[in-house]
Coordinates of C-alpha atoms in Angstrom, one line a residue:
M1 CA -0.1 -0.4 0.0
A2 CA 1.7 3.2 -1.7
R3 CA 2.2 5.9 1.7
R4 CA 0.7 9.3 0.8
P5 CA 3.1 12.5 1.1
F6 CA 2.9 14.6 4.8
H7 CA 3.4 18.3 4.5
I8 CA 3.5 20.3 7.8
F9 CA 1.8 23.6 6.0
S10 CA -1.1 21.7 5.3
M11 CA -5.1 23.5 4.2
S12 CA -5.8 23.0 8.0
F13 CA -3.1 24.6 9.3
L14 CA -3.1 27.4 7.4
D15 CA -6.6 28.1 8.6
I16 CA -5.8 28.2 12.2
I17 CA -3.2 30.5 12.2
S18 CA -5.1 33.0 10.0
C19 CA -7.8 32.8 12.8
G20 CA -5.6 33.6 15.8
F21 CA -4.1 36.5 13.8
G22 CA -7.2 38.1 13.1
A23 CA -7.9 37.5 16.6
V24 CA -5.1 39.7 17.8
V25 CA -5.5 42.4 15.1
L26 CA -9.6 42.3 16.7
F27 CA -7.8 42.5 20.3
F28 CA -5.8 45.0 19.2
V29 CA -8.8 47.1 17.2
I30 CA -11.0 46.9 20.3
I31 CA -8.5 48.2 23.0
N32 CA -7.6 50.9 21.1
A33 CA -11.0 52.3 20.7
Q34 CA -11.6 51.9 24.3
V35 CA -8.4 53.9 24.9
R36 CA -9.8 57.1 22.6
L37 CA -13.2 56.7 24.5
R38 CA -12.0 56.8 27.6
A39 CA -8.4 60.1 26.3
D40 CA -12.4 61.7 25.7
A41 CA -14.0 61.1 29.1
E42 CA -10.9 61.8 30.6
R43 CA -10.3 65.6 28.7
I44 CA -13.5 66.8 28.8
D45 CA -14.0 66.4 32.8
L46 CA -10.4 68.0 32.6
L47 CA -11.9 71.1 30.3
S48 CA -15.0 71.6 33.0
E49 CA -12.3 71.2 35.1
T50 CA -10.3 74.0 33.5
T51 CA -13.7 75.9 33.0
R52 CA -14.7 76.2 36.4
L53 CA -11.4 77.2 37.6
E54 CA -11.5 80.0 35.1
D55 CA -15.1 81.3 36.4
E56 CA -13.1 81.0 40.2
V57 CA -10.3 83.7 38.8
L58 CA -13.0 85.5 37.2
E59 CA -15.1 85.8 40.8
G60 CA -11.6 86.5 42.5
R61 CA -10.8 89.0 40.6
K62 CA -14.5 90.8 41.3
D63 CA -14.4 90.3 44.4
L64 CA -10.4 91.7 44.5
L65 CA -12.3 94.4 43.0
Q66 CA -15.1 95.5 45.1
I67 CA -12.7 95.2 48.4
R68 CA -10.3 97.6 46.5
G69 CA -13.2 99.8 46.5
E70 CA -14.3 99.6 49.8
R71 CA -11.0 99.7 51.3
D72 CA -11.3 103.5 49.3
E73 CA -14.2 103.8 49.9
L74 CA -13.0 103.4 54.0
E75 CA -10.2 105.6 53.7
D76 CA -12.8 108.3 51.8
R77 CA -14.4 108.1 55.4
R78 CA -11.4 107.4 57.2
A79 CA -10.3 111.1 55.8
R80 CA -13.6 113.0 56.3
A81 CA -14.2 111.8 59.9
A82 CA -10.7 112.9 61.1
E83 CA -11.1 116.1 59.7
E84 CA -14.7 116.5 61.2
L85 CA -13.3 115.9 64.5
R86 CA -10.3 118.3 63.8
R87 CA -13.1 120.9 63.6
L88 CA -15.1 119.6 66.0
R89 CA -11.3 120.2 68.7
E90 CA -11.3 123.0 67.4
R91 CA -15.2 124.4 67.7
L92 CA -14.7 122.7 71.1
A93 CA -11.8 125.0 71.6
A94 CA -13.7 128.0 70.7
L95 CA -16.3 126.9 73.4
L96 CA -13.9 126.2 75.8
A97 CA -12.7 129.5 76.4
E98 CA -16.0 130.9 75.7
L99 CA -16.9 129.4 78.5
A100 CA -13.6 130.5 80.4
E101 CA -14.8 134.1 79.6
Y102 CA -18.8 134.4 80.8
E103 CA -17.6 133.0 84.0
R104 CA -15.1 135.6 84.1
L105 CA -18.0 137.6 83.1
G106 CA -20.2 136.1 86.2
T107 CA -19.4 137.7 88.8
R108 CA -19.8 141.0 86.9
S109 CA -23.8 140.2 85.7
Q110 CA -24.9 138.8 88.9
E111 CA -26.6 141.3 89.6
S112 CA -28.7 142.6 86.0
A113 CA -29.4 138.6 86.2
E114 CA -31.3 138.5 89.3
K115 CA -33.0 142.2 88.4
L116 CA -34.1 140.2 85.1
R117 CA -35.2 137.7 87.2
A118 CA -37.4 139.8 88.8
D119 CA -38.8 141.8 85.9
V120 CA -39.7 138.0 84.8
E121 CA -41.7 137.0 87.9
R122 CA -43.3 140.7 88.0
L123 CA -44.1 140.0 84.4
R124 CA -45.6 136.7 85.0
N125 CA -48.2 137.5 87.6
M126 CA -49.3 140.3 85.9
Q127 CA -50.2 137.7 82.8
Q128 CA -52.0 135.5 85.7
E129 CA -54.1 138.5 86.7
L130 CA -54.8 139.5 82.8
E131 CA -55.9 136.2 82.5
A132 CA -58.1 136.0 85.3
R133 CA -59.7 139.1 84.5
I134 CA -60.7 137.4 80.5
A135 CA -62.3 134.1 82.4
E136 CA -64.1 136.6 84.3
S137 CA -65.3 138.7 81.9
E138 CA -66.1 136.0 79.5
E139 CA -69.6 135.6 77.9
G140 CA -70.9 132.4 76.6
A141 CA -68.1 130.7 78.1
G142 CA -70.5 127.7 79.5
Q143 CA -69.4 124.9 81.8
Q144 CA -66.3 122.9 81.3
I145 CA -67.2 119.1 82.3
R146 CA -63.3 118.9 80.9
Q147 CA -59.7 120.4 81.0
F148 CA -57.2 120.4 78.1
E149 CA -53.7 120.7 78.5
G150 CA -52.0 122.0 75.7
A151 CA -49.0 124.4 74.7
G152 CA -49.9 127.8 75.9
S153 CA -53.5 129.3 75.6
R154 CA -54.7 128.0 72.6
Q155 CA -58.2 128.0 74.0
Y156 CA -59.7 129.7 70.6
L157 CA -60.5 129.0 67.4
T158 CA -62.2 131.5 64.9
G159 CA -65.4 131.6 63.7
M160 CA -66.4 127.8 64.4
R161 CA -69.5 127.3 66.7
M162 CA -69.5 125.4 69.8
D163 CA -73.5 125.5 69.9
G164 CA -75.8 123.1 69.9
D165 CA -78.0 120.2 71.6
R166 CA -76.9 117.1 70.1
V167 CA -72.3 117.2 68.9
L168 CA -71.7 114.9 66.0
I169 CA -67.6 114.5 65.9
L170 CA -66.6 112.8 62.8
V171 CA -63.3 111.5 62.5
D172 CA -61.6 110.7 59.4
A173 CA -59.8 107.2 60.3
S174 CA -58.1 106.5 56.8
A175 CA -54.5 105.5 56.6
S176 CA -53.5 109.3 55.4
M177 CA -54.2 110.7 58.5
L178 CA -50.9 108.7 59.6
G179 CA -48.5 111.2 57.9
R180 CA -48.4 115.0 56.6
T181 CA -46.6 113.1 53.2
Y182 CA -47.3 110.4 51.0
I183 CA -44.0 108.8 52.2
D184 CA -44.4 109.5 55.8
V185 CA -48.1 107.5 55.5
L186 CA -46.1 104.9 53.6
R187 CA -43.4 104.3 56.4
F188 CA -46.5 104.3 59.1
R189 CA -48.5 101.9 56.9
L190 CA -45.3 99.6 57.6
M191 CA -45.0 99.8 61.8
D192 CA -46.7 97.7 63.9
E193 CA -50.2 98.2 64.4
A194 CA -49.0 99.3 68.0
L195 CA -47.1 101.8 66.8
K196 CA -49.4 103.5 64.7
P197 CA -51.5 105.4 67.3
R198 CA -48.7 107.1 68.0
A199 CA -47.9 108.5 64.6
P200 CA -47.7 112.5 65.4
K201 CA -50.3 113.6 62.8
W202 CA -53.0 111.3 64.7
R203 CA -52.5 112.3 68.0
Q204 CA -52.5 116.0 66.9
V205 CA -56.4 115.0 65.9
V206 CA -56.6 113.3 68.4
S207 CA -55.6 115.9 70.2
S208 CA -58.1 118.5 68.5
V209 CA -60.8 116.1 69.6
D210 CA -59.7 116.5 73.2
W211 CA -60.5 119.8 72.6
I212 CA -63.2 120.2 71.1
T213 CA -64.8 117.5 73.9
T214 CA -63.5 120.6 76.1
R215 CA -66.1 122.6 74.9
L216 CA -69.1 120.7 76.1
E217 CA -71.8 121.7 78.4
P218 CA -73.2 118.8 80.9
Q219 CA -76.6 119.6 78.6
Q220 CA -75.7 118.6 75.5
R221 CA -75.1 115.2 74.6
F222 CA -72.6 113.8 71.4
Q223 CA -71.2 111.5 69.2
I224 CA -67.7 110.4 67.8
Y225 CA -67.2 108.9 64.5
I226 CA -64.3 107.2 62.5
Y227 CA -64.9 106.5 59.0
G228 CA -63.3 105.8 56.1
E229 CA -64.5 102.6 54.0
G230 CA -67.3 103.1 56.5
Y231 CA -68.4 104.1 59.5
R232 CA -68.9 103.4 63.2
S233 CA -68.8 105.1 66.5
I234 CA -65.4 105.1 68.3
L235 CA -67.8 103.6 71.1
D236 CA -68.6 99.9 70.6
D237 CA -72.2 98.8 71.1
S238 CA -73.2 102.7 70.5
D239 CA -73.7 103.4 66.8
G240 CA -76.7 105.3 66.2
Q241 CA -76.9 106.9 69.8
W242 CA -76.4 110.0 71.4
L243 CA -74.1 110.2 74.3
S244 CA -74.9 111.8 77.4
V245 CA -72.3 114.6 78.6
A246 CA -72.9 114.9 82.1
D247 CA -69.6 114.7 84.1
G248 CA -67.7 113.9 81.2
T249 CA -67.0 110.2 81.8
R250 CA -68.2 109.2 78.4
V251 CA -66.4 111.7 76.7
G252 CA -63.1 110.6 78.0
E253 CA -63.8 107.4 77.1
A254 CA -64.2 108.0 73.5
V255 CA -61.0 110.0 73.0
E256 CA -58.9 107.3 75.2
A257 CA -60.5 104.6 72.3
L258 CA -59.8 107.1 69.4
S259 CA -56.2 107.8 70.7
N260 CA -55.9 104.0 70.8
H261 CA -57.3 103.6 67.2
A262 CA -54.7 102.9 64.3
P263 CA -55.7 104.6 60.9
Q264 CA -56.4 102.7 57.6
G265 CA -57.7 102.0 54.5
G266 CA -58.9 104.5 51.9
T267 CA -61.7 106.5 52.2
S268 CA -65.0 107.2 51.1
M269 CA -66.7 110.9 52.0
H270 CA -70.5 108.8 51.1
A271 CA -69.0 107.1 54.5
A272 CA -69.2 110.5 56.2
V273 CA -72.1 111.8 54.5
R274 CA -74.2 108.0 55.9
A275 CA -73.2 108.5 59.1
V276 CA -74.1 112.3 59.5
R277 CA -77.8 111.0 58.0
S278 CA -77.6 107.7 60.2
L279 CA -77.9 109.6 63.9
E280 CA -82.1 110.3 65.0
P281 CA -82.8 113.0 65.9
S282 CA -80.3 114.8 63.3
P283 CA -77.1 116.6 64.5
D284 CA -77.2 119.9 65.5
N285 CA -73.8 120.8 65.0
V286 CA -70.8 118.2 62.5
Y287 CA -66.7 119.0 63.5
L288 CA -65.5 117.0 60.3
L289 CA -61.6 116.6 61.1
T290 CA -59.9 115.5 57.5
D291 CA -57.3 116.2 55.2
G292 CA -58.1 116.0 51.7
L293 CA -60.5 114.1 49.2
P294 CA -61.6 110.7 48.9
T295 CA -60.2 108.2 47.3
Q296 CA -63.2 105.7 47.4
G297 CA -67.1 106.6 45.9
A298 CA -70.0 105.0 47.3
R299 CA -69.2 101.5 47.2
P300 CA -65.1 99.6 47.3
P301 CA -63.7 99.6 44.4
S302 CA -62.6 96.7 41.8
R303 CA -59.6 96.7 42.2
V304 CA -57.0 99.0 43.9
G305 CA -54.9 101.7 41.7
W306 CA -53.9 105.2 41.7
V307 CA -57.4 107.7 42.2
D308 CA -56.3 110.5 40.5
Q309 CA -56.7 114.8 40.8
R310 CA -60.1 114.7 39.2
A311 CA -62.2 110.8 40.5
R312 CA -61.5 112.0 44.3
S313 CA -62.9 115.5 43.0
R314 CA -66.1 113.0 41.6
H315 CA -66.2 111.0 44.6
F316 CA -66.8 114.1 46.8
E317 CA -68.8 116.2 45.0
R318 CA -71.4 113.3 44.4
A319 CA -71.1 112.6 48.5
V320 CA -72.0 116.3 49.7
R321 CA -75.0 116.2 47.4
D322 CA -76.8 113.6 49.8
L323 CA -75.6 115.8 53.3
P324 CA -78.7 116.7 55.0
P325 CA -79.9 120.4 54.8
G326 CA -79.5 123.0 57.8
I327 CA -76.7 121.3 59.3
P328 CA -73.5 123.5 59.9
I329 CA -70.3 121.4 58.6
N330 CA -67.2 123.0 60.8
V331 CA -64.5 121.7 59.3
L332 CA -60.9 121.3 60.5
F333 CA -58.7 120.4 58.1
Y334 CA -55.0 119.2 58.0
P335 CA -53.4 119.6 55.0
L336 CA -51.5 116.7 53.2
D337 CA -48.4 117.4 50.7
G338 CA -49.8 116.5 47.0
D339 CA -54.1 117.2 47.1
P340 CA -54.1 121.3 47.0
A341 CA -57.7 120.8 45.4
A342 CA -59.0 119.6 48.8
T343 CA -59.0 123.1 51.1
G344 CA -61.1 124.7 48.0
H345 CA -63.3 121.9 48.1
Y346 CA -64.1 121.4 51.6
W347 CA -64.3 125.5 52.1
M348 CA -66.6 125.3 49.7
M349 CA -69.2 122.6 51.4
A350 CA -68.4 124.3 55.4
S351 CA -69.6 127.5 53.6
R352 CA -72.5 126.6 51.7
S353 CA -73.9 124.2 55.1
R354 CA -73.7 127.6 57.2
G355 CA -70.2 126.2 58.7
S356 CA -66.6 126.7 59.1
F357 CA -63.6 125.9 57.5
V358 CA -59.6 126.4 59.6
S359 CA -57.1 124.3 58.8
V360 CA -55.2 123.4 61.2
S361 CA -51.4 124.4 61.9
R362 CA -48.8 121.9 63.1
D363 CA -48.9 123.4 66.6
W364 CA -52.1 123.3 67.2
P365 CA -53.8 122.9 69.9

């Protein structure tokens, strides 16, 4: 039997070698792709870190510039303070020198000072005698149930009548009564409720009511109403009732309640008119304390917004038409900056009702 020749490099062997090389090549291709992906990811992380560091550097530079600006400002303040301190020291030295001169001359002026004191005492005695004579000669002064302690002798209101069996004191208690300017009103509106009754303008209004009540006589009856978006008696459970002056107890309670009330909200002149019409019998005399034209009509507005001068004038004129005839309206007006037309409107209302109009100064009563 003949043998076939044996070849080392057969076809099967070559197939195996080719497959092995292909596997090696495929392995390197896969590794190379993974390395490239990993490198790209690391590069992205490095770029992000670089961007973050650059942002921190920029923020640091901004902070540095701000600190340098603040340092320069502090240096300027320090220089100004040093200059101010120098001027104060010079002024203090001058005052001390002046004081020393006064002390040196004090012994000479002692006799003159004693003489001046004697003259002042003599004038005070004369003033007391004159005041006593005036008090004795007053006609129709009536008996005062309460006393008002004010600055000086401000016991007067020119042209304002104090008569009538039933006296209504009508006080505007809207937010505008907190200040004399819109800035003051906004500032006091943001304060705590307990601090609002201490607003200087409101304290003056309360003092004015206190002064008016000292003019009441025992046989008269009174009522104090506050109004804004609505109206009510300042004393609870006394709406629609006339209160007796008597010994002044109820009057004192009403003034005390008014002093503790915090003004708030808008103003409706219609509410004031409804307050006058709600009392039976009608008042013989009305004292209206207010500071400007109303911001609302007969009904509250559907939305809150700025009310111009023309609209406020219309609200006022429509409300005044409903006032009962024959009742004098005496207006005590506390001017609010930025409402120039209000003075004329209230003066006309007081004149038509045969009342009086007084623009209250800041130091009264």
